[in-house]
mmCIF file of C-alpha atoms and ligand atoms in Angstrom:
data_model
loop_
_atom_site.group_PDB
_atom_site.id
_atom_site.type_symbol
_atom_site.label_atom_id
_atom_site.label_comp_id
_atom_site.label_asym_id
_atom_site.label_seq_id
_atom_site.Cartn_x
_atom_site.Cartn_y
_atom_site.Cartn_z
ATOM 1 C CA MET A 5 -63.126 -91.524 26.867
ATOM 2 C CA HIS A 6 -61.327 -88.227 27.465
ATOM 3 C CA ASP A 7 -57.696 -88.657 26.391
ATOM 4 C CA GLY A 8 -56.434 -85.293 27.794
ATOM 5 C CA SER A 9 -55.875 -83.856 24.352
ATOM 6 C CA GLU A 10 -57.572 -81.263 22.113
ATOM 7 C CA ASN A 11 -56.888 -81.708 18.336
ATOM 8 C CA GLY A 12 -53.813 -83.768 19.322
ATOM 9 C CA ARG A 13 -52.433 -81.058 21.612
ATOM 10 C CA PRO A 14 -52.312 -81.740 25.416
ATOM 11 C CA THR A 15 -54.782 -79.540 27.377
ATOM 12 C CA GLU A 16 -53.589 -77.475 30.399
ATOM 13 C CA ALA A 17 -55.186 -79.920 32.712
ATOM 14 C CA ALA A 18 -53.346 -82.859 31.142
ATOM 15 C CA LYS A 19 -50.067 -80.969 31.348
ATOM 16 C CA ALA A 20 -50.663 -80.576 35.048
ATOM 17 C CA GLY A 21 -51.095 -84.355 35.463
ATOM 18 C CA PRO A 22 -54.188 -86.108 36.700
ATOM 19 C CA GLN A 23 -57.356 -83.977 37.045
ATOM 20 C CA ALA A 24 -57.148 -81.960 40.367
ATOM 21 C CA PRO A 25 -60.195 -82.295 42.642
ATOM 22 C CA ALA A 26 -62.556 -79.381 42.377
ATOM 23 C CA GLU A 27 -61.810 -78.339 45.986
ATOM 24 C CA ALA A 28 -58.207 -77.595 44.924
ATOM 25 C CA GLY A 29 -59.512 -74.768 42.777
ATOM 26 C CA PRO A 30 -59.063 -71.851 45.219
ATOM 27 C CA TRP A 31 -55.643 -73.137 46.409
ATOM 28 C CA LEU A 32 -54.419 -73.456 42.834
ATOM 29 C CA ALA A 33 -55.657 -69.938 42.100
ATOM 30 C CA ALA A 34 -53.804 -68.521 45.124
ATOM 31 C CA ILE A 35 -50.636 -70.366 44.076
ATOM 32 C CA ALA A 36 -50.949 -69.016 40.473
ATOM 33 C CA GLU A 37 -51.318 -65.436 41.880
ATOM 34 C CA ALA A 38 -48.325 -65.652 44.290
ATOM 35 C CA GLN A 39 -46.097 -62.686 43.403
ATOM 36 C CA ASP A 40 -42.805 -63.919 44.765
ATOM 37 C CA ALA A 41 -40.899 -66.818 46.371
ATOM 38 C CA ALA A 42 -41.849 -65.691 49.884
ATOM 39 C CA ALA A 43 -45.611 -65.736 49.088
ATOM 40 C CA LEU A 44 -45.198 -69.083 47.538
ATOM 41 C CA GLN A 45 -43.351 -70.522 50.599
ATOM 42 C CA GLU A 46 -46.112 -69.205 52.848
ATOM 43 C CA LEU A 47 -48.645 -71.229 50.800
ATOM 44 C CA ARG A 48 -46.435 -74.253 50.793
ATOM 45 C CA VAL A 49 -46.333 -74.199 54.633
ATOM 46 C CA ARG A 50 -50.005 -73.434 54.955
ATOM 47 C CA LEU A 51 -50.895 -76.449 52.769
ATOM 48 C CA LEU A 52 -48.089 -78.935 53.010
ATOM 49 C CA GLY A 53 -46.204 -77.931 56.194
ATOM 50 C CA LYS A 54 -46.290 -79.935 59.432
ATOM 51 C CA ARG A 55 -49.590 -78.441 60.424
ATOM 52 C CA GLY A 56 -50.677 -77.783 56.907
ATOM 53 C CA GLU A 57 -54.209 -78.324 55.702
ATOM 54 C CA ILE A 58 -53.351 -81.223 53.382
ATOM 55 C CA THR A 59 -51.044 -82.706 55.914
ATOM 56 C CA GLN A 60 -53.853 -82.649 58.515
ATOM 57 C CA ARG A 61 -56.116 -84.425 56.084
ATOM 58 C CA LEU A 62 -53.504 -87.124 55.421
ATOM 59 C CA LYS A 63 -53.157 -87.639 59.138
ATOM 60 C CA ALA A 64 -56.943 -87.855 59.577
ATOM 61 C CA LEU A 65 -57.092 -90.796 57.109
ATOM 62 C CA GLY A 66 -56.091 -93.150 59.950
ATOM 63 C CA GLN A 67 -59.373 -92.610 61.606
ATOM 64 C CA LEU A 68 -61.436 -93.815 58.697
ATOM 65 C CA ASP A 69 -62.476 -97.419 58.020
ATOM 66 C CA PRO A 70 -60.480 -99.150 55.259
ATOM 67 C CA GLU A 71 -63.149 -98.768 52.581
ATOM 68 C CA ALA A 72 -63.593 -95.113 53.091
ATOM 69 C CA ARG A 73 -59.827 -94.550 53.635
ATOM 70 C CA ARG A 74 -59.029 -95.944 50.109
ATOM 71 C CA GLU A 75 -61.205 -93.363 48.377
ATOM 72 C CA ALA A 76 -60.488 -90.496 50.669
ATOM 73 C CA GLY A 77 -56.744 -91.349 50.433
ATOM 74 C CA ARG A 78 -56.927 -91.316 46.658
ATOM 75 C CA GLN A 79 -58.610 -87.902 46.761
ATOM 76 C CA VAL A 80 -56.261 -86.243 49.184
ATOM 77 C CA ASN A 81 -53.201 -87.680 47.403
ATOM 78 C CA LEU A 82 -54.548 -86.293 44.188
ATOM 79 C CA LEU A 83 -55.067 -83.013 45.950
ATOM 80 C CA LYS A 84 -51.569 -83.100 47.359
ATOM 81 C CA ARG A 85 -50.016 -83.843 43.968
ATOM 82 C CA SER A 86 -51.893 -81.084 42.117
ATOM 83 C CA VAL A 87 -50.873 -78.520 44.883
ATOM 84 C CA GLU A 88 -47.219 -79.763 44.639
ATOM 85 C CA GLU A 89 -47.198 -79.475 40.843
ATOM 86 C CA ALA A 90 -48.835 -76.024 40.981
ATOM 87 C CA LEU A 91 -46.264 -74.824 43.550
ATOM 88 C CA GLU A 92 -43.416 -76.036 41.313
ATOM 89 C CA ALA A 93 -44.915 -74.664 38.094
ATOM 90 C CA ARG A 94 -45.297 -71.182 39.829
ATOM 91 C CA ARG A 95 -41.791 -71.393 41.322
ATOM 92 C CA ALA A 96 -40.397 -72.019 37.781
ATOM 93 C CA GLU A 97 -42.482 -69.261 36.318
ATOM 94 C CA LEU A 98 -41.385 -66.766 38.980
ATOM 95 C CA GLU A 99 -37.755 -67.806 38.410
ATOM 96 C CA ARG A 100 -38.105 -67.326 34.631
ATOM 97 C CA GLN A 101 -39.609 -63.812 35.173
ATOM 98 C CA ARG A 102 -36.688 -62.943 37.621
ATOM 99 C CA LEU A 103 -34.074 -64.088 35.050
ATOM 100 C CA GLU A 104 -35.840 -62.169 32.279
ATOM 101 C CA ALA A 105 -35.879 -58.991 34.352
ATOM 102 C CA GLN A 106 -32.264 -59.426 35.314
ATOM 103 C CA LEU A 107 -31.211 -59.938 31.670
ATOM 104 C CA ALA A 108 -33.079 -56.898 30.614
ATOM 105 C CA SER A 109 -31.529 -54.834 33.363
ATOM 106 C CA GLU A 110 -28.008 -56.070 32.558
ATOM 107 C CA ARG A 111 -28.406 -55.746 28.792
ATOM 108 C CA VAL A 112 -25.322 -53.979 27.366
ATOM 109 C CA ASP A 113 -25.941 -51.670 24.389
ATOM 110 C CA VAL A 114 -22.705 -52.187 22.514
ATOM 111 C CA THR A 115 -23.689 -49.295 20.125
ATOM 112 C CA LEU A 116 -23.445 -46.691 22.956
ATOM 113 C CA PRO A 117 -20.443 -44.438 22.843
ATOM 114 C CA GLY A 118 -17.763 -45.624 25.386
ATOM 115 C CA THR A 119 -16.359 -43.574 28.268
ATOM 116 C CA ARG A 120 -12.955 -42.247 27.320
ATOM 117 C CA PRO A 121 -10.369 -42.757 30.155
ATOM 118 C CA PRO A 122 -8.582 -39.406 30.808
ATOM 119 C CA GLN A 123 -5.278 -39.391 28.894
ATOM 120 C CA GLY A 124 -2.082 -38.302 30.428
ATOM 121 C CA GLY A 125 0.598 -36.364 28.582
ATOM 122 C CA LEU A 126 4.295 -35.487 28.987
ATOM 123 C CA HIS A 127 5.005 -32.428 31.243
ATOM 124 C CA LEU A 128 6.156 -29.346 29.305
ATOM 125 C CA LEU A 129 9.664 -29.621 30.911
ATOM 126 C CA THR A 130 9.995 -33.255 29.536
ATOM 127 C CA LEU A 131 8.898 -32.126 26.120
ATOM 128 C CA VAL A 132 11.353 -29.172 26.156
ATOM 129 C CA THR A 133 14.149 -31.507 27.492
ATOM 130 C CA ASN A 134 13.460 -34.045 24.746
ATOM 131 C CA ARG A 135 13.431 -31.282 22.066
ATOM 132 C CA LEU A 136 16.764 -29.990 23.384
ATOM 133 C CA LEU A 137 18.314 -33.537 23.213
ATOM 134 C CA ASP A 138 17.068 -33.992 19.644
ATOM 135 C CA VAL A 139 18.699 -30.679 18.689
ATOM 136 C CA PHE A 140 22.026 -31.468 20.278
ATOM 137 C CA GLN A 141 21.962 -35.056 18.954
ATOM 138 C CA SER A 142 21.472 -33.715 15.466
ATOM 139 C CA LEU A 143 24.571 -31.630 16.047
ATOM 140 C CA GLY A 144 26.576 -34.770 16.930
ATOM 141 C CA TYR A 145 26.406 -34.553 20.652
ATOM 142 C CA GLU A 146 26.048 -37.756 22.870
ATOM 143 C CA VAL A 147 23.670 -37.716 25.644
ATOM 144 C CA VAL A 148 24.846 -38.854 29.121
ATOM 145 C CA THR A 149 23.508 -38.688 32.571
ATOM 146 C CA GLY A 150 25.049 -38.586 36.114
ATOM 147 C CA PRO A 151 24.189 -39.060 39.836
ATOM 148 C CA GLU A 152 22.017 -36.575 41.616
ATOM 149 C CA LEU A 153 23.601 -37.464 44.913
ATOM 150 C CA GLU A 154 27.220 -36.218 44.493
ATOM 151 C CA THR A 155 30.498 -35.964 46.356
ATOM 152 C CA ASP A 156 32.003 -32.665 47.342
ATOM 153 C CA TYR A 157 34.874 -33.600 45.077
ATOM 154 C CA TYR A 158 32.992 -33.717 41.784
ATOM 155 C CA ASN A 159 30.429 -30.983 42.604
ATOM 156 C CA PHE A 160 33.128 -28.498 43.855
ATOM 157 C CA GLU A 161 36.659 -29.470 44.251
ATOM 158 C CA ALA A 162 37.424 -30.957 40.807
ATOM 159 C CA LEU A 163 35.776 -27.874 39.246
ATOM 160 C CA ASN A 164 38.301 -25.595 41.010
ATOM 161 C CA PHE A 165 36.084 -24.556 43.965
ATOM 162 C CA PRO A 166 38.678 -25.113 46.829
ATOM 163 C CA PRO A 167 37.219 -25.572 50.261
ATOM 164 C CA ASP A 168 36.132 -22.305 51.836
ATOM 165 C CA HIS A 169 36.145 -20.556 48.363
ATOM 166 C CA PRO A 170 33.542 -17.840 48.349
ATOM 167 C CA ALA A 171 32.220 -19.122 44.981
ATOM 168 C CA ARG A 172 30.663 -22.013 46.823
ATOM 169 C CA ASP A 173 28.242 -19.577 48.465
ATOM 170 C CA THR A 174 26.568 -18.986 45.126
ATOM 171 C CA GLN A 175 25.380 -22.680 45.213
ATOM 172 C CA ASP A 176 24.085 -23.450 48.695
ATOM 173 C CA THR A 177 22.880 -26.983 48.882
ATOM 174 C CA PHE A 178 21.574 -29.921 50.853
ATOM 175 C CA TRP A 179 24.022 -32.278 52.484
ATOM 176 C CA THR A 180 23.527 -35.774 53.666
ATOM 177 C CA THR A 181 24.936 -37.029 56.970
ATOM 178 C CA ASP A 182 27.648 -39.032 55.236
ATOM 179 C CA GLY A 183 29.103 -35.903 53.771
ATOM 180 C CA ARG A 184 27.612 -36.116 50.330
ATOM 181 C CA LEU A 185 25.342 -33.560 48.678
ATOM 182 C CA LEU A 186 22.509 -33.140 46.162
ATOM 183 C CA ARG A 187 24.316 -31.822 43.169
ATOM 184 C CA THR A 188 23.937 -28.073 42.755
ATOM 185 C CA HIS A 189 24.493 -28.148 38.962
ATOM 186 C CA THR A 190 25.176 -30.604 36.093
ATOM 187 C CA SER A 191 28.811 -29.527 35.780
ATOM 188 C CA PRO A 192 30.172 -32.431 38.014
ATOM 189 C CA MET A 193 29.554 -34.669 34.997
ATOM 190 C CA GLN A 194 32.273 -32.721 33.120
ATOM 191 C CA VAL A 195 35.031 -34.320 35.199
ATOM 192 C CA ARG A 196 33.227 -37.660 35.620
ATOM 193 C CA TYR A 197 32.874 -37.990 31.813
ATOM 194 C CA MET A 198 36.444 -36.843 31.064
ATOM 195 C CA GLU A 199 37.830 -39.405 33.501
ATOM 196 C CA THR A 200 36.448 -42.222 31.372
ATOM 197 C CA HIS A 201 36.608 -40.875 27.892
ATOM 198 C CA ARG A 202 39.327 -39.460 25.578
ATOM 199 C CA PRO A 203 38.760 -36.399 23.336
ATOM 200 C CA PRO A 204 37.522 -35.352 20.856
ATOM 201 C CA PHE A 205 33.939 -35.530 22.138
ATOM 202 C CA LYS A 206 30.732 -33.500 22.377
ATOM 203 C CA VAL A 207 28.339 -34.391 25.173
ATOM 204 C CA VAL A 208 25.222 -33.017 26.740
ATOM 205 C CA VAL A 209 23.942 -33.823 30.330
ATOM 206 C CA PRO A 210 20.394 -33.183 31.224
ATOM 207 C CA GLY A 211 19.253 -33.658 34.886
ATOM 208 C CA LYS A 212 17.814 -32.477 38.081
ATOM 209 C CA VAL A 213 19.763 -30.190 40.403
ATOM 210 C CA PHE A 214 19.079 -28.813 43.875
ATOM 211 C CA ARG A 215 19.773 -25.599 45.800
ATOM 212 C CA ASN A 216 18.913 -24.235 49.146
ATOM 213 C CA GLU A 217 17.209 -21.288 47.541
ATOM 214 C CA ALA A 218 14.639 -18.616 48.245
ATOM 215 C CA VAL A 219 11.884 -19.617 45.824
ATOM 216 C CA ASP A 220 10.609 -16.838 43.547
ATOM 217 C CA VAL A 221 9.423 -16.222 40.003
ATOM 218 C CA THR A 222 12.743 -17.422 38.484
ATOM 219 C CA HIS A 223 14.110 -19.669 41.246
ATOM 220 C CA GLU A 224 13.111 -23.051 42.570
ATOM 221 C CA ALA A 225 14.867 -25.383 45.088
ATOM 222 C CA GLN A 226 14.775 -28.178 42.629
ATOM 223 C CA PHE A 227 15.098 -27.429 38.857
ATOM 224 C CA ASN A 228 16.728 -28.937 35.688
ATOM 225 C CA GLN A 229 19.876 -28.028 33.861
ATOM 226 C CA LEU A 230 21.376 -29.042 30.642
ATOM 227 C CA GLU A 231 25.160 -29.149 30.534
ATOM 228 C CA ALA A 232 27.183 -29.196 27.257
ATOM 229 C CA LEU A 233 30.875 -30.022 27.080
ATOM 230 C CA VAL A 234 32.925 -30.089 23.904
ATOM 231 C CA VAL A 235 36.640 -30.989 23.987
ATOM 232 C CA GLY A 236 39.068 -31.306 21.151
ATOM 233 C CA GLU A 237 41.796 -29.375 19.271
ATOM 234 C CA ARG A 238 41.484 -25.658 18.671
ATOM 235 C CA ILE A 239 38.049 -25.209 20.096
ATOM 236 C CA THR A 240 37.302 -21.555 20.597
ATOM 237 C CA MET A 241 34.789 -19.111 22.131
ATOM 238 C CA ALA A 242 33.388 -18.804 18.553
ATOM 239 C CA ASP A 243 32.321 -22.460 18.683
ATOM 240 C CA LEU A 244 30.667 -21.877 22.055
ATOM 241 C CA ARG A 245 28.864 -18.874 20.724
ATOM 242 C CA GLY A 246 27.753 -20.857 17.688
ATOM 243 C CA ALA A 247 26.371 -23.744 19.829
ATOM 244 C CA ILE A 248 24.393 -21.469 22.098
ATOM 245 C CA ASN A 249 22.894 -19.666 19.081
ATOM 246 C CA GLU A 250 21.988 -22.801 17.325
ATOM 247 C CA MET A 251 20.232 -24.104 20.387
ATOM 248 C CA ALA A 252 18.250 -20.750 20.954
ATOM 249 C CA GLN A 253 17.197 -20.652 17.262
ATOM 250 C CA ALA A 254 15.943 -24.206 17.259
ATOM 251 C CA LEU A 255 14.155 -23.910 20.507
ATOM 252 C CA ILE A 256 12.720 -20.397 20.309
ATOM 253 C CA GLY A 257 12.841 -19.521 16.762
ATOM 254 C CA PRO A 258 14.946 -17.948 13.975
ATOM 255 C CA GLY A 259 16.303 -14.489 14.817
ATOM 256 C CA THR A 260 16.378 -15.098 18.635
ATOM 257 C CA LYS A 261 18.926 -12.804 20.128
ATOM 258 C CA THR A 262 21.455 -14.090 22.705
ATOM 259 C CA ARG A 263 24.251 -12.326 24.546
ATOM 260 C CA LEU A 264 27.335 -13.337 26.440
ATOM 261 C CA GLN A 265 28.600 -11.122 29.312
ATOM 262 C CA PRO A 266 31.867 -11.757 31.137
ATOM 263 C CA THR A 267 31.442 -13.304 34.526
ATOM 264 C CA TYR A 268 33.373 -15.554 36.918
ATOM 265 C CA PHE A 269 33.001 -19.344 37.358
ATOM 266 C CA PRO A 270 36.010 -21.139 38.840
ATOM 267 C CA PHE A 271 35.856 -23.834 36.216
ATOM 268 C CA VAL A 272 36.067 -21.724 33.132
ATOM 269 C CA GLU A 273 38.490 -19.129 31.845
ATOM 270 C CA PRO A 274 37.306 -16.888 30.340
ATOM 271 C CA GLY A 275 33.805 -17.265 31.763
ATOM 272 C CA ALA A 276 30.506 -15.678 30.817
ATOM 273 C CA GLU A 277 26.859 -15.783 31.480
ATOM 274 C CA PHE A 278 24.508 -15.967 28.596
ATOM 275 C CA ALA A 279 21.159 -14.345 28.228
ATOM 276 C CA ILE A 280 18.299 -14.495 25.739
ATOM 277 C CA TRP A 281 16.132 -11.503 24.612
ATOM 278 C CA TRP A 282 12.481 -12.038 25.481
ATOM 279 C CA THR A 283 9.301 -10.261 26.245
ATOM 280 C CA ASN A 284 8.746 -10.538 29.958
ATOM 281 C CA PRO A 285 5.037 -11.630 30.263
ATOM 282 C CA ARG A 286 4.764 -10.162 33.816
ATOM 283 C CA THR A 287 5.673 -6.541 32.684
ATOM 284 C CA GLY A 288 5.210 -6.710 28.899
ATOM 285 C CA ARG A 289 8.674 -5.278 28.556
ATOM 286 C CA GLU A 290 11.470 -6.639 26.290
ATOM 287 C CA GLU A 291 14.575 -7.473 28.319
ATOM 288 C CA TRP A 292 17.421 -9.949 28.721
ATOM 289 C CA LEU A 293 16.703 -13.173 30.620
ATOM 290 C CA GLU A 294 19.730 -14.935 32.143
ATOM 291 C CA LEU A 295 19.729 -18.573 30.947
ATOM 292 C CA GLY A 296 23.097 -20.027 32.025
ATOM 293 C CA GLY A 297 26.850 -19.873 32.461
ATOM 294 C CA CYS A 298 29.598 -20.786 30.029
ATOM 295 C CA GLY A 299 33.150 -20.449 29.026
ATOM 296 C CA MET A 300 36.412 -22.188 28.036
ATOM 297 C CA VAL A 301 37.173 -25.135 30.229
ATOM 298 C CA HIS A 302 39.706 -24.040 32.881
ATOM 299 C CA PRO A 303 43.188 -25.832 32.749
ATOM 300 C CA LYS A 304 42.576 -26.887 36.420
ATOM 301 C CA VAL A 305 39.503 -28.987 35.332
ATOM 302 C CA PHE A 306 41.454 -30.649 32.553
ATOM 303 C CA GLU A 307 44.171 -31.326 35.108
ATOM 304 C CA ALA A 308 41.645 -32.972 37.468
ATOM 305 C CA ALA A 309 40.519 -35.194 34.641
ATOM 306 C CA GLY A 310 44.051 -36.139 33.619
ATOM 307 C CA TYR A 311 43.970 -34.212 30.254
ATOM 308 C CA GLU A 312 46.840 -32.309 28.669
ATOM 309 C CA GLY A 313 47.057 -30.120 25.570
ATOM 310 C CA VAL A 314 43.417 -29.961 24.782
ATOM 311 C CA THR A 315 40.887 -27.102 24.501
ATOM 312 C CA GLY A 316 37.172 -27.117 25.158
ATOM 313 C CA PHE A 317 34.114 -25.196 26.005
ATOM 314 C CA ALA A 318 31.228 -25.867 28.328
ATOM 315 C CA PHE A 319 27.965 -24.340 29.145
ATOM 316 C CA GLY A 320 25.069 -25.037 31.492
ATOM 317 C CA PHE A 321 21.603 -23.504 31.814
ATOM 318 C CA GLY A 322 18.268 -23.806 33.510
ATOM 319 C CA ILE A 323 15.685 -25.780 31.424
ATOM 320 C CA GLU A 324 12.743 -24.183 33.361
ATOM 321 C CA ARG A 325 14.111 -20.684 32.499
ATOM 322 C CA LEU A 326 14.403 -21.575 28.773
ATOM 323 C CA ALA A 327 10.898 -23.137 28.718
ATOM 324 C CA LEU A 328 9.433 -19.782 30.039
ATOM 325 C CA VAL A 329 10.472 -18.026 26.774
ATOM 326 C CA PRO A 330 8.552 -19.662 23.894
ATOM 327 C CA TYR A 331 5.310 -19.985 25.874
ATOM 328 C CA ALA A 332 5.423 -16.590 27.672
ATOM 329 C CA ILE A 333 5.106 -18.321 31.050
ATOM 330 C CA PRO A 334 5.380 -15.578 33.726
ATOM 331 C CA ASP A 335 6.484 -17.643 36.731
ATOM 332 C CA ILE A 336 8.753 -20.688 37.097
ATOM 333 C CA ARG A 337 6.733 -22.047 40.015
ATOM 334 C CA TYR A 338 3.871 -22.999 37.650
ATOM 335 C CA PHE A 339 5.936 -25.982 36.561
ATOM 336 C CA TYR A 340 5.793 -27.675 39.887
ATOM 337 C CA GLN A 341 2.260 -26.786 41.167
ATOM 338 C CA GLY A 342 0.514 -29.666 39.372
ATOM 339 C CA ASP A 343 -2.303 -27.375 38.296
ATOM 340 C CA MET A 344 -4.029 -29.136 35.552
ATOM 341 C CA ARG A 345 -5.420 -25.781 34.090
ATOM 342 C CA VAL A 346 -1.749 -24.882 33.500
ATOM 343 C CA LEU A 347 -0.425 -28.297 32.487
ATOM 344 C CA GLU A 348 -3.179 -28.999 29.984
ATOM 345 C CA GLN A 349 -2.300 -25.925 27.944
ATOM 346 C CA PHE A 350 0.972 -27.667 26.964
ATOM 347 C CA ARG A 351 -0.350 -31.040 26.102
ATOM 348 C CA GLY A 352 1.594 -32.151 23.083
ATOM 349 C CA VAL A 353 2.907 -28.661 22.083
ATOM 350 C CA LEU A 354 6.264 -30.166 21.056
HETATM 351 C C1 YSA B 22 29.026 -22.367 33.856
HETATM 352 C C2 YSA B 22 30.126 -22.627 33.119
HETATM 353 C C3 YSA B 22 30.317 -23.846 32.514
HETATM 354 O O1 YSA B 22 31.518 -24.055 31.767
HETATM 355 C C4 YSA B 22 29.313 -24.829 32.554
HETATM 356 C C5 YSA B 22 28.124 -24.611 33.278
HETATM 357 C C6 YSA B 22 27.989 -23.389 33.950
HETATM 358 C C7 YSA B 22 26.797 -23.141 34.725
HETATM 359 C C8 YSA B 22 26.974 -23.480 36.197
HETATM 360 N N1 YSA B 22 27.197 -24.818 36.469
HETATM 361 C C9 YSA B 22 25.779 -22.911 36.921
HETATM 362 O O2 YSA B 22 25.040 -23.736 37.541
HETATM 363 N N2 YSA B 22 25.649 -21.646 36.904
HETATM 364 S S1 YSA B 22 24.408 -20.904 37.626
HETATM 365 O O3 YSA B 22 24.466 -21.049 39.061
HETATM 366 O O4 YSA B 22 24.360 -19.546 37.198
HETATM 367 O O5 YSA B 22 23.072 -21.563 37.045
HETATM 368 C C10 YSA B 22 22.924 -21.667 35.703
HETATM 369 C C11 YSA B 22 21.487 -21.490 35.307
HETATM 370 O O6 YSA B 22 20.655 -22.390 36.050
HETATM 371 C C12 YSA B 22 20.898 -20.085 35.616
HETATM 372 O O7 YSA B 22 21.351 -19.113 34.716
HETATM 373 C C13 YSA B 22 19.431 -20.337 35.630
HETATM 374 O O8 YSA B 22 18.982 -20.388 34.310
HETATM 375 C C14 YSA B 22 19.414 -21.783 36.259
HETATM 376 N N3 YSA B 22 19.117 -21.609 37.683
HETATM 377 C C15 YSA B 22 20.070 -21.294 38.681
HETATM 378 N N4 YSA B 22 19.417 -21.316 39.810
HETATM 379 C C16 YSA B 22 18.153 -21.688 39.589
HETATM 380 C C17 YSA B 22 17.898 -21.784 38.231
HETATM 381 N N5 YSA B 22 16.745 -22.122 37.685
HETATM 382 C C18 YSA B 22 15.676 -22.261 38.546
HETATM 383 N N6 YSA B 22 15.820 -22.169 39.852
HETATM 384 C C19 YSA B 22 16.994 -21.877 40.458
HETATM 385 N N7 YSA B 22 17.088 -21.682 41.798
#
């Protein structure tokens, strides 16, 4: 008797269950050739659906006499089972093929080089400010910051700019409706700091300042300043000169020339503006570039802070102006245009 095995291994027919009737052949072939789930479903409906061919034959059994019905019933049930099994086998095969294709398409080659995310960097002004703070800290200065929204008192009055004094016109600014203003310089921190500290001390104040300004190659409406204030006994203009020179040498290089020229600021006496010798990249000519103002702290400012019998110097300058020099940048407006072609040139220069 045939036991459904060849050399002990089950044959394909045995794996598919009882022998399918011969007439199932074309149907089983069609099922085996179905290329997708939709084609398979179509076959399922055609054979086993409500009006399917096999279903019709099952229904027709009722019209046969009992003897014939038994044999015909056995045949049609065999047919039905072999079709069902073939449908299931093909469904499983199609699913296996689909998963295989999906796995192949989703395979990740871990040996491929990755995509590097673009890396940001610090803006040149931040780099220059950090460098300045390093230099001053190494000279023993403390770093402090103050409010950008100021009162008229600290921005002007305590610095000896009385109301209606013409010197206020040199620093036109933006006022808020409650009578405060965006600070026009970092000097207000001189009085704020002195109110809460006793000398001797050395401080620097970096920060944003604002002016209602006609913007041009050396002027922005928002820019940064660095203020220095040194108070103690017997402080002189020579100390001031030394501090400015030290800063210029450290930031720009040894041998950098600086100069002081007498000028007027209400909060210093004597007062000066200081400049640095540079090659102007717009003209190629060597000339002085004004960096900031300085002087010996005016007695009226010490008075506003409640100090007596002390001496001190102060200076304040534009960080943008200073940053132009070592990198030969021709126009201050480049700093704020967000042009990557410009900004990328200074990635990590300091
Ligand atoms: C003076 C004496 C002191 O004891 C202390 C500080 C000072 C400086 C004073 N507070 C001041 O602001 N003077 S200033 O109006 O001449 O500005 C100082 C520097 O800021 C300028 O020399 C320039 O380098 C920069 N600056 C001024 N307006 C600017 C500007 N930078 C860019 N854009 C502007 N609109």
